[in-house]
Amino acid sequence: MTQTAPWTRKDVEARLADDMARAWLGEALAEAARAAQAPPTPPSPYTSHTWELRFAAAGRQCGQDNADAVRTLLLTQARAGLDTLTRLYRQGSAAERRAVLRALPSLVEGPHAVHLLDDALRTNDTRLVSAAVGPYAAAHLDAHAWRHAVLKCLFTGVPLDHVADLDRRARGDGELARMLTDYAAERTAAGRDIPRDLHRVLTLTGEKPQRPQEL
Amino acid sequence: MRIFDPHIHMTSRTTDDYEAMYTAGVRALVEPSFWLGQPRTSPASFFDYFDALLGWEPFRAAQYGIAHHCTIALNPKEANDPRCTPVLDALPRYLVKDSVVAVGEIGYDSMTPAEDTALAAQLQMAADHGLPALVHTPHRDKLAGLHRTVDVIRESNLPTERVLLDHLNETTVKHAADSGCWLGFSIYPDTKMDEDRMVTILRTHGTEKVLVNSAADWGRSDPLKTRKVGDAMLAAGFSEDDVDQVLWRNPVAFYGLSGRLQLDIPEPEGLHEGNSILRGGE
Ligand SMILES: [Zn+2]
């Protein structure tokens, strides 16, 4: 499932297993809200604001399946700015990094956080790649980086359903069509089948395959 | 046979190992942070390593259907290098992470004053973070090292029932058991400790609070030693329940003291069209 819209507090509360987890979330959100009001005090390199400790502990307190939602909610509530997001990403576990990536569309206007997408797209961790190709990528990745992100999804098995705004960005992209066609030829030459998603995105480009006999 | 390897350094192992471990019954493991063979010269090298234990390595393990947790610490060997000791200041931000289930491995290497300082400081951090501690016993001067280790633990704020003493053998098991700590045995392909001697220890000592691990790393080691101990136990007349206690329930109970174990990893689907499979990408 692609999560594009931000989670609301109500959604998340409904998903939590028990009242203990809901109480924990309530306190965590209150701490995050206080941090949003307070004048920014940069934490020392080695300690964190209390809501950031909650950010780290979300998996064990609310369940791994809810961790993305809880963490994203905390980031929104704290109105985390670019510096905070960058720090939490760099100091985060893979799960925490994923939450930062998911929160970008609602917290960062403009392309200032693209360095975090670049970092995630350099990994081979499909959980990160998948979180990096959301709406923020659709809005701010340049053409070259976006095409490589699409190709990376095909390479690592991330479903292209996870790529936000695929239709709009692929439409009329002759260079993407060329890259897809070349990739298909490489697969065919190796005697391997072609991912179904490749045909789909190639169709979306609206470009004719250069070597239709190989597709 | 379900197996939890409570001490194995997967960073140094291949995907073949993961596959063989899954086939042998391994469904969960703990990877303690340790020395990498090549000494590090700056804290940043440690941070990249810790990040791998919290990111890439759990991802790799999940692809093979194995739940990966880790322990984080400045190891005793590198605690002796003043270029590395600032790692201690940064540990608190790692010890709050979801998949960190203990402080470790800590303990003594050469029993120096710098190692005293690092051990005491990290036992305190374990107490502060509600975590148990994985404490290894030194390979050289082991019995004296064990005595000193137990003394330091007793002086700390961490109760002995939240400590796992590792790399034990026939000469150290008695004193370790008397201390009230959990008992870890690393089974190696050389003379340090093998599966038949392990069975003998289990016969005299019993199965309570005993954990068996492969401690497999970049040295000569075997990631399937846990399974081999299970087979040797059965051959020697132990019950399936005894084996399950040693190879699964005891490690779950010890690392469960952290309140952070997550053992529900979905079964691997097999490789998808030769690409790395998607796991947890939803
Ligand atoms: Zn070790």
Coordinates of N, CA, C and O in Angstrom, one line a residue, chain A residues 69-189:
Chain A
A69 N 3.5 5.4 11.1 CA 2.4 6.4 11.3 C 2.6 7.3 12.6 O 2.5 8.5 12.5
V70 N 3.0 6.6 13.7 CA 3.2 7.4 14.9 C 4.4 8.3 14.7 O 4.3 9.5 15.1
R71 N 5.5 7.9 14.1 CA 6.6 8.7 14.0 C 6.3 9.9 13.1 O 6.7 11.1 13.3
T72 N 5.6 9.6 12.0 CA 5.3 10.7 11.1 C 4.4 11.8 11.8 O 4.6 13.0 11.6
L73 N 3.5 11.3 12.6 CA 2.6 12.2 13.3 C 3.4 13.0 14.3 O 3.2 14.2 14.4
L74 N 4.4 12.4 15.0 CA 5.2 13.2 15.9 C 6.0 14.3 15.2 O 6.1 15.4 15.7
L75 N 6.5 13.9 14.0 CA 7.3 14.9 13.3 C 6.4 16.1 12.9 O 6.8 17.3 13.0
T76 N 5.2 15.8 12.5 CA 4.2 16.9 12.1 C 3.9 17.7 13.3 O 3.9 18.9 13.2
Q77 N 3.6 17.0 14.4 CA 3.1 17.7 15.6 C 4.3 18.7 16.1 O 4.0 19.8 16.6
A78 N 5.5 18.2 16.0 CA 6.6 19.0 16.5 C 7.0 20.1 15.5 O 7.9 20.9 15.7
R79 N 6.4 20.1 14.3 CA 6.7 21.0 13.2 C 8.2 21.0 12.9 O 8.9 22.0 12.9
A80 N 8.7 19.7 12.8 CA 10.2 19.6 12.6 C 10.6 20.3 11.4 O 10.1 20.2 10.3
G81 N 11.7 21.1 11.6 CA 12.2 21.9 10.5 C 13.3 21.0 9.8 O 13.6 19.9 10.2
L82 N 13.9 21.6 8.7 CA 14.8 20.9 7.9 C 16.0 20.4 8.7 O 16.5 19.3 8.6
D83 N 16.5 21.2 9.7 CA 17.7 20.8 10.5 C 17.4 19.6 11.3 O 18.1 18.6 11.4
T84 N 16.2 19.7 12.0 CA 15.8 18.5 12.8 C 15.6 17.3 12.0 O 16.0 16.2 12.3
L85 N 14.9 17.4 10.8 CA 14.6 16.3 10.0 C 15.9 15.7 9.5 O 16.1 14.4 9.5
T86 N 16.9 16.5 9.1 CA 18.1 16.0 8.6 C 18.9 15.3 9.8 O 19.4 14.2 9.6
R87 N 18.9 15.8 11.0 CA 19.5 15.2 12.1 C 18.9 13.9 12.4 O 19.5 12.8 12.6
L88 N 17.5 13.9 12.5 CA 16.9 12.6 12.9 C 17.1 11.6 11.8 O 17.2 10.4 12.1
Y89 N 17.1 12.0 10.6 CA 17.4 11.0 9.5 C 18.8 10.4 9.7 O 19.0 9.2 9.7
R90 N 19.8 11.3 9.8 CA 21.2 10.8 9.9 C 21.4 10.0 11.1 O 22.3 9.1 11.1
Q91 N 20.7 10.3 12.2 CA 21.0 9.5 13.5 C 19.9 8.4 13.6 O 19.9 7.7 14.7
G92 N 19.1 8.2 12.6 CA 18.0 7.2 12.8 C 18.3 5.8 12.3 O 19.2 5.6 11.5
S93 N 17.6 4.9 12.9 CA 17.6 3.5 12.4 C 16.9 3.6 11.0 O 16.3 4.6 10.6
A94 N 16.9 2.5 10.3 CA 16.3 2.5 9.0 C 14.8 2.8 9.1 O 14.2 3.6 8.3
A95 N 14.2 2.3 10.2 CA 12.7 2.6 10.4 C 12.5 4.1 10.7 O 11.5 4.6 10.2
E96 N 13.4 4.7 11.4 CA 13.2 6.1 11.7 C 13.4 6.9 10.4 O 12.8 7.9 10.2
R97 N 14.4 6.5 9.7 CA 14.7 7.2 8.4 C 13.5 7.2 7.5 O 13.1 8.2 6.8
R98 N 12.8 6.0 7.5 CA 11.7 5.9 6.6 C 10.6 6.9 7.0 O 9.9 7.5 6.2
A99 N 10.4 7.1 8.3 CA 9.4 8.0 8.8 C 9.7 9.4 8.4 O 8.8 10.2 8.0
V100 N 11.0 9.8 8.5 CA 11.4 11.1 8.1 C 11.0 11.3 6.6 O 10.5 12.4 6.2
L101 N 11.4 10.3 5.8 CA 11.1 10.5 4.3 C 9.6 10.6 4.1 O 9.1 11.4 3.3
R102 N 8.8 9.9 4.8 CA 7.3 10.0 4.6 C 6.7 11.3 5.1 O 5.7 11.7 4.6
A103 N 7.4 11.9 6.0 CA 6.9 13.2 6.6 C 7.3 14.4 5.7 O 6.7 15.5 5.9
L104 N 8.2 14.2 4.8 CA 8.7 15.4 4.0 C 7.6 16.2 3.3 O 7.7 17.4 3.4
P105 N 6.7 15.5 2.6 CA 5.7 16.3 1.8 C 4.9 17.3 2.7 O 4.6 18.4 2.3
S106 N 4.7 16.9 4.0 CA 3.9 17.8 4.8 C 4.7 18.8 5.6 O 4.2 19.7 6.2
L107 N 6.0 18.7 5.6 CA 6.8 19.5 6.4 C 7.8 20.4 5.7 O 8.3 21.4 6.2
V108 N 8.2 20.1 4.5 CA 9.2 20.8 3.8 C 8.6 21.4 2.4 O 8.2 20.6 1.6
E109 N 8.6 22.7 2.3 CA 8.2 23.3 1.0 C 9.5 23.5 0.2 O 10.5 24.0 0.8
G110 N 9.4 23.2 -1.0 CA 10.6 23.4 -1.8 C 11.6 22.3 -1.8 O 11.4 21.3 -1.0
P111 N 12.6 22.3 -2.6 CA 13.5 21.1 -2.8 C 14.6 21.0 -1.7 O 15.5 20.2 -1.9
H112 N 14.5 21.7 -0.6 CA 15.6 21.7 0.3 C 16.0 20.4 1.0 O 17.1 20.2 1.5
A113 N 15.1 19.4 1.0 CA 15.3 18.1 1.6 C 15.7 17.0 0.6 O 15.7 15.8 1.0
V114 N 16.0 17.4 -0.6 CA 16.3 16.4 -1.6 C 17.5 15.6 -1.3 O 17.6 14.4 -1.6
H115 N 18.4 16.2 -0.5 CA 19.6 15.4 -0.1 C 19.2 14.1 0.7 O 20.0 13.1 0.7
L116 N 18.1 14.2 1.4 CA 17.7 13.0 2.1 C 17.2 11.9 1.2 O 17.4 10.7 1.4
L117 N 16.5 12.3 0.2 CA 16.0 11.4 -0.9 C 17.2 10.7 -1.6 O 17.3 9.5 -1.8
D118 N 18.2 11.6 -1.9 CA 19.4 11.1 -2.6 C 20.0 10.0 -1.7 O 20.5 9.0 -2.2
D119 N 20.1 10.3 -0.4 CA 20.8 9.3 0.5 C 20.0 8.0 0.4 O 20.6 6.9 0.3
A120 N 18.7 8.1 0.6 CA 17.9 6.9 0.6 C 17.9 6.1 -0.7 O 17.9 4.9 -0.7
L121 N 18.0 6.8 -1.8 CA 18.0 6.2 -3.1 C 19.3 5.6 -3.4 O 19.5 4.7 -4.3
R122 N 20.4 6.0 -2.7 CA 21.7 5.3 -2.8 C 21.7 4.0 -2.2 O 22.6 3.1 -2.5
T123 N 20.8 3.7 -1.2 CA 20.9 2.4 -0.5 C 20.2 1.4 -1.3 O 19.6 1.6 -2.4
N124 N 20.4 0.1 -0.9 CA 19.7 -1.0 -1.5 C 18.6 -1.5 -0.6 O 18.0 -2.6 -0.9
D125 N 18.2 -0.7 0.4 CA 17.2 -1.1 1.3 C 15.9 -0.7 0.8 O 15.5 0.4 0.7
T126 N 15.1 -1.7 0.3 CA 13.8 -1.4 -0.4 C 12.8 -0.7 0.5 O 12.0 0.1 0.0
R127 N 13.0 -0.8 1.8 CA 12.0 0.0 2.7 C 12.3 1.5 2.6 O 11.4 2.3 2.6
L128 N 13.6 1.8 2.4 CA 14.0 3.2 2.2 C 13.7 3.7 0.8 O 13.2 4.8 0.6
V129 N 14.0 2.9 -0.2 CA 13.8 3.3 -1.6 C 12.3 3.5 -1.8 O 11.9 4.6 -2.3
S130 N 11.5 2.6 -1.2 CA 10.0 2.8 -1.4 C 9.5 4.1 -0.7 O 8.7 4.8 -1.3
A131 N 10.1 4.4 0.5 CA 9.6 5.6 1.2 C 10.2 6.9 0.5 O 9.6 8.0 0.6
A132 N 11.2 6.7 -0.3 CA 11.8 7.9 -0.9 C 11.1 8.3 -2.2 O 11.4 9.4 -2.7
V133 N 10.3 7.5 -2.8 CA 9.7 7.8 -4.1 C 8.3 8.3 -3.9 O 7.5 8.1 -4.9
G134 N 8.0 8.8 -2.8 CA 6.6 9.4 -2.5 C 6.4 10.7 -3.2 O 7.2 11.2 -4.1
P135 N 5.4 11.5 -2.7 CA 5.0 12.7 -3.3 C 6.1 13.8 -3.3 O 6.2 14.6 -4.1
Y136 N 7.0 13.7 -2.2 CA 8.1 14.7 -2.2 C 9.0 14.5 -3.4 O 9.5 15.5 -4.0
A137 N 9.3 13.3 -3.7 CA 10.1 13.0 -4.9 C 9.4 13.4 -6.1 O 10.1 14.0 -7.0
A138 N 8.1 13.2 -6.2 CA 7.4 13.5 -7.4 C 7.5 15.0 -7.7 O 7.6 15.5 -8.8
A139 N 7.5 15.8 -6.5 CA 7.5 17.2 -6.7 C 8.9 17.8 -6.9 O 9.0 18.8 -7.6
H140 N 9.9 17.2 -6.4 CA 11.2 17.9 -6.3 C 12.4 17.2 -6.9 O 13.4 17.8 -7.1
L141 N 12.3 15.9 -7.2 CA 13.5 15.2 -7.8 C 13.6 15.7 -9.3 O 12.6 15.8 -10.0
D142 N 14.8 16.0 -9.6 CA 15.0 16.4 -11.0 C 14.9 15.2 -12.0 O 14.8 14.1 -11.5
A143 N 14.8 15.5 -13.2 CA 14.5 14.4 -14.2 C 15.4 13.2 -14.1 O 15.0 12.1 -14.1
H144 N 16.7 13.6 -14.1 CA 17.7 12.5 -14.1 C 17.6 11.6 -12.8 O 17.5 10.4 -12.9
A145 N 17.5 12.2 -11.7 CA 17.4 11.5 -10.4 C 16.1 10.7 -10.4 O 16.1 9.6 -9.9
W146 N 15.0 11.3 -10.9 CA 13.7 10.6 -10.8 C 13.8 9.4 -11.7 O 13.3 8.3 -11.3
R147 N 14.3 9.5 -12.9 CA 14.4 8.3 -13.8 C 15.2 7.2 -13.1 O 14.8 6.0 -13.2
H148 N 16.3 7.6 -12.5 CA 17.1 6.5 -11.9 C 16.4 5.9 -10.7 O 16.5 4.7 -10.4
A149 N 15.5 6.7 -10.0 CA 14.7 6.2 -8.9 C 13.7 5.1 -9.5 O 13.6 4.1 -8.9
V150 N 13.1 5.4 -10.6 CA 12.2 4.5 -11.2 C 12.9 3.2 -11.6 O 12.5 2.1 -11.3
L151 N 14.1 3.3 -12.2 CA 14.9 2.2 -12.6 C 15.3 1.4 -11.3 O 15.3 0.1 -11.3
K152 N 15.7 2.1 -10.3 CA 16.1 1.4 -9.0 C 14.9 0.6 -8.5 O 15.1 -0.5 -8.0
C153 N 13.7 1.1 -8.6 CA 12.6 0.3 -8.1 C 12.5 -0.9 -8.9 O 12.2 -2.0 -8.3
L154 N 12.6 -0.9 -10.2 CA 12.5 -2.1 -11.0 C 13.6 -3.1 -10.7 O 13.4 -4.3 -10.6
F155 N 14.8 -2.5 -10.4 CA 16.0 -3.4 -10.1 C 15.8 -4.1 -8.7 O 16.1 -5.2 -8.6
T156 N 15.2 -3.4 -7.8 CA 15.2 -3.9 -6.4 C 13.8 -4.5 -6.1 O 13.6 -5.0 -5.0
G157 N 12.9 -4.5 -7.0 CA 11.6 -5.1 -6.8 C 10.6 -4.3 -6.0 O 9.7 -4.8 -5.4
V158 N 10.9 -3.0 -5.9 CA 9.9 -2.1 -5.3 C 8.7 -1.9 -6.3 O 9.0 -1.4 -7.4
P159 N 7.5 -2.2 -6.0 CA 6.4 -2.0 -6.9 C 6.3 -0.5 -7.3 O 6.4 0.4 -6.5
L160 N 6.0 -0.3 -8.6 CA 5.9 1.1 -9.1 C 4.7 1.8 -8.6 O 4.6 3.0 -8.7
D161 N 3.8 1.0 -8.0 CA 2.6 1.7 -7.3 C 3.1 2.6 -6.2 O 2.4 3.5 -5.8
H162 N 4.3 2.3 -5.7 CA 4.9 3.2 -4.6 C 5.4 4.5 -5.1 O 5.7 5.4 -4.4
V163 N 5.6 4.6 -6.4 CA 6.1 5.9 -7.0 C 4.9 6.9 -7.2 O 4.0 6.6 -8.0
A164 N 5.0 7.9 -6.4 CA 3.9 8.9 -6.5 C 3.9 9.6 -7.8 O 5.0 9.9 -8.4
D165 N 2.7 9.9 -8.3 CA 2.6 10.7 -9.5 C 3.3 10.1 -10.7 O 3.8 10.8 -11.6
L166 N 3.3 8.8 -10.8 CA 4.0 8.1 -11.9 C 3.5 8.5 -13.2 O 4.3 8.8 -14.1
D167 N 2.2 8.6 -13.4 CA 1.6 8.9 -14.7 C 2.1 10.3 -15.2 O 2.6 10.4 -16.3
R168 N 2.0 11.3 -14.3 CA 2.3 12.6 -14.7 C 3.8 12.7 -15.1 O 4.1 13.3 -16.1
R169 N 4.6 12.2 -14.2 CA 6.1 12.4 -14.5 C 6.6 11.5 -15.6 O 7.5 11.9 -16.3
A170 N 5.9 10.4 -15.9 CA 6.5 9.5 -16.9 C 6.0 10.0 -18.3 O 6.7 9.8 -19.3
R171 N 4.9 10.7 -18.3 CA 4.3 11.1 -19.6 C 5.2 11.9 -20.5 O 5.8 12.9 -20.1
G172 N 5.4 11.4 -21.7 CA 6.3 12.1 -22.7 C 7.8 12.1 -22.4 O 8.5 12.8 -23.0
D173 N 8.2 11.2 -21.4 CA 9.6 11.2 -21.0 C 10.3 10.2 -22.0 O 10.5 9.0 -21.6
G174 N 10.8 10.7 -23.1 CA 11.5 9.9 -24.1 C 12.8 9.3 -23.5 O 13.1 8.1 -23.8
E175 N 13.5 10.0 -22.6 CA 14.7 9.5 -22.1 C 14.4 8.3 -21.1 O 15.1 7.3 -21.1
L176 N 13.4 8.4 -20.4 CA 13.0 7.3 -19.5 C 12.6 6.1 -20.4 O 13.0 4.9 -20.1
A177 N 11.9 6.3 -21.4 CA 11.5 5.2 -22.3 C 12.7 4.5 -22.9 O 12.8 3.3 -22.9
R178 N 13.7 5.3 -23.2 CA 15.0 4.7 -23.7 C 15.6 3.9 -22.7 O 16.1 2.7 -22.9
M179 N 15.7 4.4 -21.5 CA 16.3 3.6 -20.4 C 15.6 2.3 -20.1 O 16.2 1.3 -19.9
L180 N 14.3 2.4 -20.1 CA 13.5 1.2 -19.9 C 13.7 0.2 -21.0 O 13.8 -1.0 -20.7
T181 N 13.7 0.7 -22.2 CA 13.9 -0.2 -23.4 C 15.3 -0.9 -23.3 O 15.4 -2.1 -23.5
D182 N 16.3 -0.1 -23.0 CA 17.6 -0.7 -22.8 C 17.6 -1.8 -21.7 O 18.3 -2.8 -21.9
Y183 N 17.0 -1.5 -20.6 CA 17.0 -2.4 -19.5 C 16.3 -3.7 -19.9 O 16.7 -4.8 -19.6
A184 N 15.2 -3.5 -20.6 CA 14.4 -4.7 -21.1 C 15.3 -5.6 -22.0 O 15.3 -6.8 -21.9
A185 N 16.1 -4.9 -22.9 CA 16.9 -5.6 -23.8 C 18.0 -6.4 -23.0 O 18.3 -7.5 -23.4
E186 N 18.5 -5.8 -22.0 CA 19.5 -6.4 -21.2 C 19.0 -7.7 -20.5 O 19.6 -8.7 -20.4
R187 N 17.7 -7.5 -20.0 CA 17.1 -8.7 -19.3 C 16.9 -9.8 -20.3 O 17.1 -11.0 -20.1
T188 N 16.4 -9.4 -21.5 CA 16.1 -10.4 -22.6 C 17.4 -11.1 -23.0 O 17.4 -12.4 -23.1
A189 N 18.4 -10.4 -23.1 CA 19.7 -11.0 -23.5 C 20.2 -12.0 -22.5 O 20.9 -12.9 -22.8

